[in-house]
Coordinates of C-alpha atoms in Angstrom, one line a residue:
X27 CA -40.8 -54.4 17.4
X28 CA -38.6 -51.5 18.3
X29 CA -41.2 -48.8 18.4
X30 CA -38.6 -46.0 19.1
X31 CA -36.7 -46.7 15.9
X32 CA -37.3 -45.1 12.5
X33 CA -39.9 -46.6 10.2
X34 CA -38.2 -48.3 7.2
X35 CA -39.7 -48.9 3.8
X36 CA -38.3 -51.1 1.0
X37 CA -39.0 -50.3 -2.6
X38 CA -38.0 -53.2 -4.8
X39 CA -38.2 -56.4 -2.7
X40 CA -35.9 -58.5 -4.8
X41 CA -32.8 -60.1 -3.5
X42 CA -31.1 -56.9 -2.3
X43 CA -34.1 -55.2 -0.9
X44 CA -35.5 -58.4 0.5
X45 CA -32.2 -59.4 2.2
X46 CA -31.5 -56.1 3.9
X47 CA -35.2 -55.4 4.7
X48 CA -35.6 -58.9 6.3
X49 CA -32.4 -58.6 8.3
X50 CA -33.7 -55.2 9.7
X51 CA -37.1 -56.7 10.4
X52 CA -35.5 -59.7 12.2
X53 CA -33.6 -57.3 14.4
X54 CA -36.8 -55.7 15.5
X55 CA -37.1 -52.7 13.2
X56 CA -40.4 -51.7 11.7
X57 CA -40.1 -52.5 8.0
X58 CA -42.7 -52.2 5.2
X59 CA -42.1 -54.0 1.9
X60 CA -43.5 -52.9 -1.5
X61 CA -43.9 -55.7 -4.0
X62 CA -45.3 -56.3 -7.4
X63 CA -45.5 -59.8 -8.9
X64 CA -44.5 -61.5 -5.7
X65 CA -47.1 -59.8 -3.4
X66 CA -49.4 -62.7 -3.1
X67 CA -46.6 -65.2 -2.3
X68 CA -45.1 -62.9 0.3
X69 CA -48.4 -61.9 1.9
X70 CA -49.3 -65.6 2.3
X71 CA -45.9 -67.1 3.2
X72 CA -43.7 -64.2 4.3
X73 CA -40.1 -63.8 3.2
X74 CA -37.6 -66.5 3.5
X75 CA -33.8 -66.2 3.6
X76 CA -31.4 -69.1 3.2
X77 CA -28.1 -67.6 4.3
X78 CA -24.7 -69.3 4.6
X79 CA -23.8 -66.5 7.0
X80 CA -26.9 -65.9 9.1
X81 CA -28.7 -69.2 8.8
X82 CA -32.4 -69.7 7.8
X83 CA -34.8 -66.9 8.5
X84 CA -38.5 -66.9 7.7
X85 CA -40.8 -64.1 8.7
X86 CA -44.3 -62.7 8.0
X87 CA -43.7 -59.2 6.9
X88 CA -45.8 -56.0 6.3
X89 CA -46.2 -56.4 2.5
X90 CA -48.0 -54.0 0.1
X91 CA -48.9 -54.1 -3.6
X92 CA -49.6 -50.4 -3.7
X93 CA -47.3 -47.6 -2.4
X94 CA -50.4 -45.6 -1.5
X95 CA -51.3 -48.1 1.2
X96 CA -47.9 -47.9 3.0
X97 CA -47.4 -45.6 6.0
X98 CA -45.0 -42.7 5.8
X99 CA -41.4 -44.0 6.1
X100 CA -38.4 -42.2 7.6
X101 CA -35.9 -44.3 5.7
X102 CA -36.5 -45.8 2.2
X103 CA -34.2 -48.5 0.9
X104 CA -34.5 -48.7 -2.9
X105 CA -33.5 -52.1 -4.2
X106 CA -35.1 -51.8 -7.7
X107 CA -32.9 -52.1 -10.8
X108 CA -31.5 -48.9 -12.3
X109 CA -33.4 -49.7 -15.5
X110 CA -36.6 -48.8 -13.6
X111 CA -35.4 -45.6 -12.1
X112 CA -37.8 -43.4 -14.2
X113 CA -40.7 -45.1 -12.4
X114 CA -39.3 -44.7 -8.9
X115 CA -40.0 -41.1 -8.0
X116 CA -43.8 -41.3 -7.8
X117 CA -43.5 -44.3 -5.5
X118 CA -40.9 -42.6 -3.3
X119 CA -43.1 -39.5 -3.0
X120 CA -46.1 -41.6 -1.9
X121 CA -44.1 -43.4 0.8
X122 CA -41.7 -40.8 2.1
X123 CA -42.2 -39.1 5.4
X124 CA -41.2 -35.4 5.6
X125 CA -37.3 -35.2 5.8
X126 CA -37.1 -38.9 4.8
X127 CA -33.8 -40.5 3.8
X128 CA -33.8 -42.3 0.5
X129 CA -31.0 -44.8 0.0
X130 CA -30.3 -46.1 -3.6
X131 CA -29.0 -49.6 -3.2
X132 CA -27.9 -49.7 -6.8
X133 CA -24.8 -50.2 -9.0
X134 CA -23.2 -47.8 -11.4
X135 CA -22.7 -44.1 -11.9
X136 CA -25.3 -41.3 -12.4
X137 CA -28.2 -43.0 -10.6
X138 CA -28.6 -40.3 -7.9
X139 CA -28.2 -37.6 -10.6
X140 CA -31.0 -39.2 -12.6
X141 CA -33.4 -39.4 -9.7
X142 CA -32.6 -36.2 -7.8
X143 CA -34.5 -33.7 -10.1
X144 CA -37.6 -35.9 -9.7
X145 CA -37.7 -35.8 -5.9
X146 CA -39.0 -33.0 -3.6
X147 CA -36.2 -30.8 -2.1
X148 CA -37.1 -31.9 1.4
X149 CA -35.9 -35.5 0.9
X150 CA -32.3 -36.6 1.5
X151 CA -30.8 -38.8 -1.2
X152 CA -28.0 -41.2 -0.3
X153 CA -26.2 -43.9 -2.2
X154 CA -25.7 -47.4 -0.9
X155 CA -23.1 -49.8 -2.2
X156 CA -23.8 -53.5 -1.4
X157 CA -21.0 -56.0 -1.3
X158 CA -22.9 -59.2 -1.2
X159 CA -23.5 -62.5 -3.1
X160 CA -27.2 -62.9 -3.0
X161 CA -30.0 -64.0 -5.4
X162 CA -33.7 -64.6 -5.5
X163 CA -34.5 -68.3 -5.9
X164 CA -38.3 -68.2 -6.0
X165 CA -41.1 -65.8 -5.1
X166 CA -40.2 -64.5 -1.6
X167 CA -37.2 -66.8 -1.3
X168 CA -33.7 -65.3 -1.1
X169 CA -30.4 -67.2 -1.1
X170 CA -27.4 -65.5 0.5
X171 CA -24.0 -67.1 -0.2
X172 CA -21.4 -64.7 1.3
X173 CA -20.4 -61.1 2.2
X174 CA -23.1 -58.5 3.0
X175 CA -21.6 -55.1 3.8
X176 CA -23.5 -52.0 2.6
X177 CA -21.6 -48.6 2.6
X178 CA -23.5 -45.3 2.5
X179 CA -22.7 -41.8 1.2
X180 CA -24.7 -38.6 1.2
X181 CA -25.6 -37.3 -2.3
X182 CA -28.0 -34.3 -1.9
X183 CA -30.8 -32.8 0.1
X184 CA -31.7 -30.3 2.7
X185 CA -28.7 -31.1 5.0
X186 CA -26.9 -27.8 4.9
X187 CA -23.4 -28.6 6.0
X188 CA -20.9 -31.5 6.0
X189 CA -21.4 -32.3 9.7
X190 CA -25.2 -32.7 9.2
X191 CA -24.7 -34.9 6.2
X192 CA -22.2 -37.1 8.0
X193 CA -24.6 -37.5 10.9
X194 CA -27.3 -38.7 8.6
X195 CA -25.0 -41.2 6.9
X196 CA -23.8 -42.5 10.3
X197 CA -27.4 -42.9 11.4
X198 CA -28.0 -45.0 8.4
X199 CA -24.9 -47.1 9.0
X200 CA -26.1 -47.6 12.6
X201 CA -29.4 -49.0 11.4
X202 CA -27.5 -51.7 9.5
X203 CA -25.2 -52.3 12.4
X204 CA -28.3 -52.9 14.5
X205 CA -29.2 -55.7 12.1
X206 CA -25.8 -57.3 12.2
X207 CA -24.7 -55.9 8.9
X208 CA -21.3 -54.3 8.4
X209 CA -21.8 -50.7 7.2
X210 CA -19.4 -47.8 6.7
X211 CA -20.1 -44.1 6.2
X212 CA -18.4 -42.9 3.0
X213 CA -17.2 -39.3 2.6
X214 CA -16.9 -39.4 -1.2
X215 CA -19.8 -41.2 -2.8
X216 CA -18.6 -40.6 -6.4
X217 CA -15.3 -42.3 -5.7
X218 CA -17.0 -45.2 -3.9
X219 CA -19.2 -45.8 -6.9
X220 CA -16.1 -46.0 -9.1
X221 CA -14.6 -48.4 -6.7
X222 CA -17.6 -50.7 -6.9
X223 CA -17.3 -50.6 -10.7
X224 CA -13.9 -52.2 -10.4
X225 CA -15.8 -55.5 -9.7
X226 CA -19.0 -54.9 -11.5
X227 CA -17.6 -54.0 -14.9
X228 CA -15.6 -57.2 -15.5
X229 CA -17.7 -59.8 -13.7
X230 CA -21.2 -58.7 -14.6
X231 CA -20.4 -58.2 -18.3
X232 CA -18.2 -61.3 -18.8
X233 CA -20.8 -63.5 -17.1
X234 CA -23.2 -62.6 -19.9
X235 CA -20.7 -62.5 -22.7
X236 CA -19.0 -65.8 -21.8
X237 CA -22.0 -67.4 -20.0
X238 CA -19.7 -68.2 -17.1
X239 CA -19.9 -67.7 -13.3
X240 CA -17.0 -66.5 -11.1
X241 CA -15.3 -69.8 -10.5
X242 CA -14.7 -70.7 -14.2
X243 CA -13.9 -67.1 -15.0
X244 CA -11.2 -67.2 -12.3
X245 CA -9.9 -70.6 -13.4
X246 CA -9.1 -69.7 -17.0
X247 CA -5.9 -67.8 -17.8
X248 CA -7.4 -65.8 -20.6
X249 CA -10.5 -64.7 -18.7
X250 CA -8.4 -63.9 -15.7
X251 CA -6.2 -61.7 -17.8
X252 CA -9.2 -60.0 -19.3
X253 CA -10.7 -59.4 -15.8
X254 CA -7.5 -57.8 -14.7
X255 CA -7.2 -55.6 -17.8
X256 CA -10.8 -54.4 -17.3
X257 CA -10.2 -53.7 -13.7
X258 CA -7.1 -51.6 -14.6
X259 CA -9.2 -49.6 -17.1
X260 CA -11.8 -48.8 -14.4
X261 CA -9.0 -47.6 -12.1
X262 CA -7.6 -45.5 -14.9
X263 CA -11.0 -44.0 -15.6
X264 CA -11.6 -43.1 -12.0
X265 CA -8.2 -41.4 -11.8
X266 CA -9.0 -39.4 -14.9
X267 CA -12.2 -38.2 -13.2
X268 CA -10.3 -37.1 -10.1
X269 CA -10.8 -40.2 -8.0
X270 CA -7.6 -41.9 -6.9
X271 CA -8.6 -45.4 -5.7
X272 CA -6.7 -47.0 -2.9
X273 CA -3.4 -48.6 -3.8
X274 CA -3.9 -52.3 -4.7
X275 CA -7.7 -52.1 -4.6
X276 CA -8.2 -54.0 -7.9
X277 CA -5.8 -56.7 -6.8
X278 CA -7.7 -57.0 -3.5
X279 CA -11.0 -57.5 -5.2
X280 CA -9.4 -60.0 -7.6
X281 CA -8.1 -62.0 -4.6
X282 CA -11.5 -61.8 -2.7
X283 CA -13.3 -63.1 -5.8
X284 CA -10.8 -66.0 -6.0
X285 CA -12.0 -67.1 -2.5
X286 CA -15.7 -66.5 -3.0
X287 CA -18.2 -69.4 -3.6
X288 CA -19.1 -69.8 -7.2
X289 CA -21.5 -66.9 -8.0
X290 CA -23.6 -65.8 -11.0
X291 CA -23.5 -62.0 -11.1
X292 CA -26.8 -60.0 -11.2
X293 CA -26.5 -59.1 -14.9
X294 CA -26.4 -62.7 -15.9
X295 CA -29.7 -63.4 -14.1
X296 CA -31.2 -60.3 -15.9
X297 CA -30.1 -61.8 -19.2
X298 CA -31.6 -65.2 -18.5
X299 CA -34.9 -63.7 -17.4
X300 CA -34.9 -61.4 -20.5
X301 CA -34.9 -58.2 -18.4
X302 CA -33.0 -55.1 -19.7
X303 CA -29.4 -55.2 -18.7
X304 CA -28.1 -52.3 -16.5
X305 CA -25.8 -51.1 -19.2
X306 CA -26.4 -47.3 -18.9
X307 CA -25.2 -47.0 -15.2
X308 CA -22.5 -49.7 -15.2
X309 CA -20.9 -49.0 -18.7
X310 CA -22.3 -46.1 -20.7
X311 CA -22.1 -43.4 -17.9
X312 CA -18.5 -44.4 -16.7
X313 CA -17.3 -44.4 -20.3
X314 CA -18.9 -41.0 -20.9
X315 CA -17.4 -39.5 -17.8
X316 CA -14.0 -40.9 -18.6
X317 CA -14.2 -39.7 -22.2
X318 CA -15.2 -36.2 -21.0
X319 CA -12.0 -36.2 -18.9
X320 CA -9.9 -37.1 -21.9
X321 CA -9.6 -40.8 -21.1
X322 CA -10.5 -43.7 -23.5
X323 CA -11.2 -47.2 -22.0
X324 CA -11.1 -49.4 -25.1
X325 CA -11.6 -52.8 -23.6
X326 CA -14.6 -51.6 -21.5
X327 CA -16.0 -49.9 -24.7
X328 CA -15.8 -53.2 -26.6
X329 CA -17.4 -55.1 -23.8
X330 CA -20.2 -52.5 -23.6
X331 CA -20.9 -52.7 -27.3
X332 CA -21.0 -56.5 -27.2
X333 CA -23.4 -56.4 -24.3
X334 CA -25.6 -53.8 -26.0
X335 CA -26.0 -56.1 -29.0
X336 CA -26.8 -59.1 -26.7
X337 CA -29.3 -56.9 -24.8
X338 CA -31.1 -55.9 -28.0
X339 CA -31.2 -59.5 -29.3
X340 CA -32.3 -60.8 -25.9
X341 CA -35.3 -58.5 -25.8
X342 CA -36.8 -60.3 -28.7
X343 CA -35.4 -63.8 -28.4
X344 CA -37.0 -66.7 -26.4
X345 CA -35.5 -67.5 -23.1
X346 CA -32.7 -70.2 -23.6
X347 CA -33.9 -73.5 -22.1
X348 CA -32.0 -75.0 -19.2
X349 CA -30.3 -71.9 -17.8
X350 CA -30.8 -70.7 -14.3
X351 CA -33.9 -68.6 -13.8
X352 CA -33.3 -66.9 -10.4
X353 CA -32.9 -63.2 -10.0
X354 CA -30.4 -60.9 -8.3
X355 CA -31.1 -57.2 -8.2

């Protein structure tokens, strides 16, 4: 264990929190994992990663069922779903060391703004955008198919000037580099979150609506056209909100997805497991911000309304037999 390094806590040890936390632990960092339903399995067996990139990793880890039992942590990686953000603040407060850095490894817009008023002023809040194909196959078992970068940006906290904020973000990126994970410091977190939506809006929503993973979505002419149209709307919404995305960015993501292994996005797993869909952060908030800037996104609006109907029906319907039951945060 690297005793001179910061102490790291993971809140939400699903696929995302489990992957990054385990990679950091494997690299020798002191990492503490907060779990709920999977605590017994992880305490007994440890965490296991089956990675097409990093190979097989199995480790006994410091696992906790109660945040009050965890030691104060200098960095907190929050891998919980945005649908549980209202419950996060008390957990963070229990685990955070003074001057701790809290990193939200979540999708969508408005997640930092939702959490910030609930946190003490002495905590730094950062956003983390994960570019990775990963899912949870069983309690304490994570499957990693490809990619893995996590980019960081400073949102708010006691850092008084831009240089101080940049140093904190670069320190976070250095932690991930130490674990063999590509990580970049982002100067504009809001723009970076819009960029991530270029992928999340079409593929997450269409996987639920059409019950299709990335390979069939990319193989069909009509779904390909719909993906490209949705991507273009996200770029339009970002521009209306003052964020000019890099030229050709949507086309780049489309080409990357074409080469990816077949992948079921996280929202599909939430749908199958009858968990609430992350519609507020990925659809409602971007639509609201674009509308406030005078920009309507009609295809995204229709997709959102269809998903909202599915989400309401799914909350009362039995799980459909025979569908995959793994989980991706």
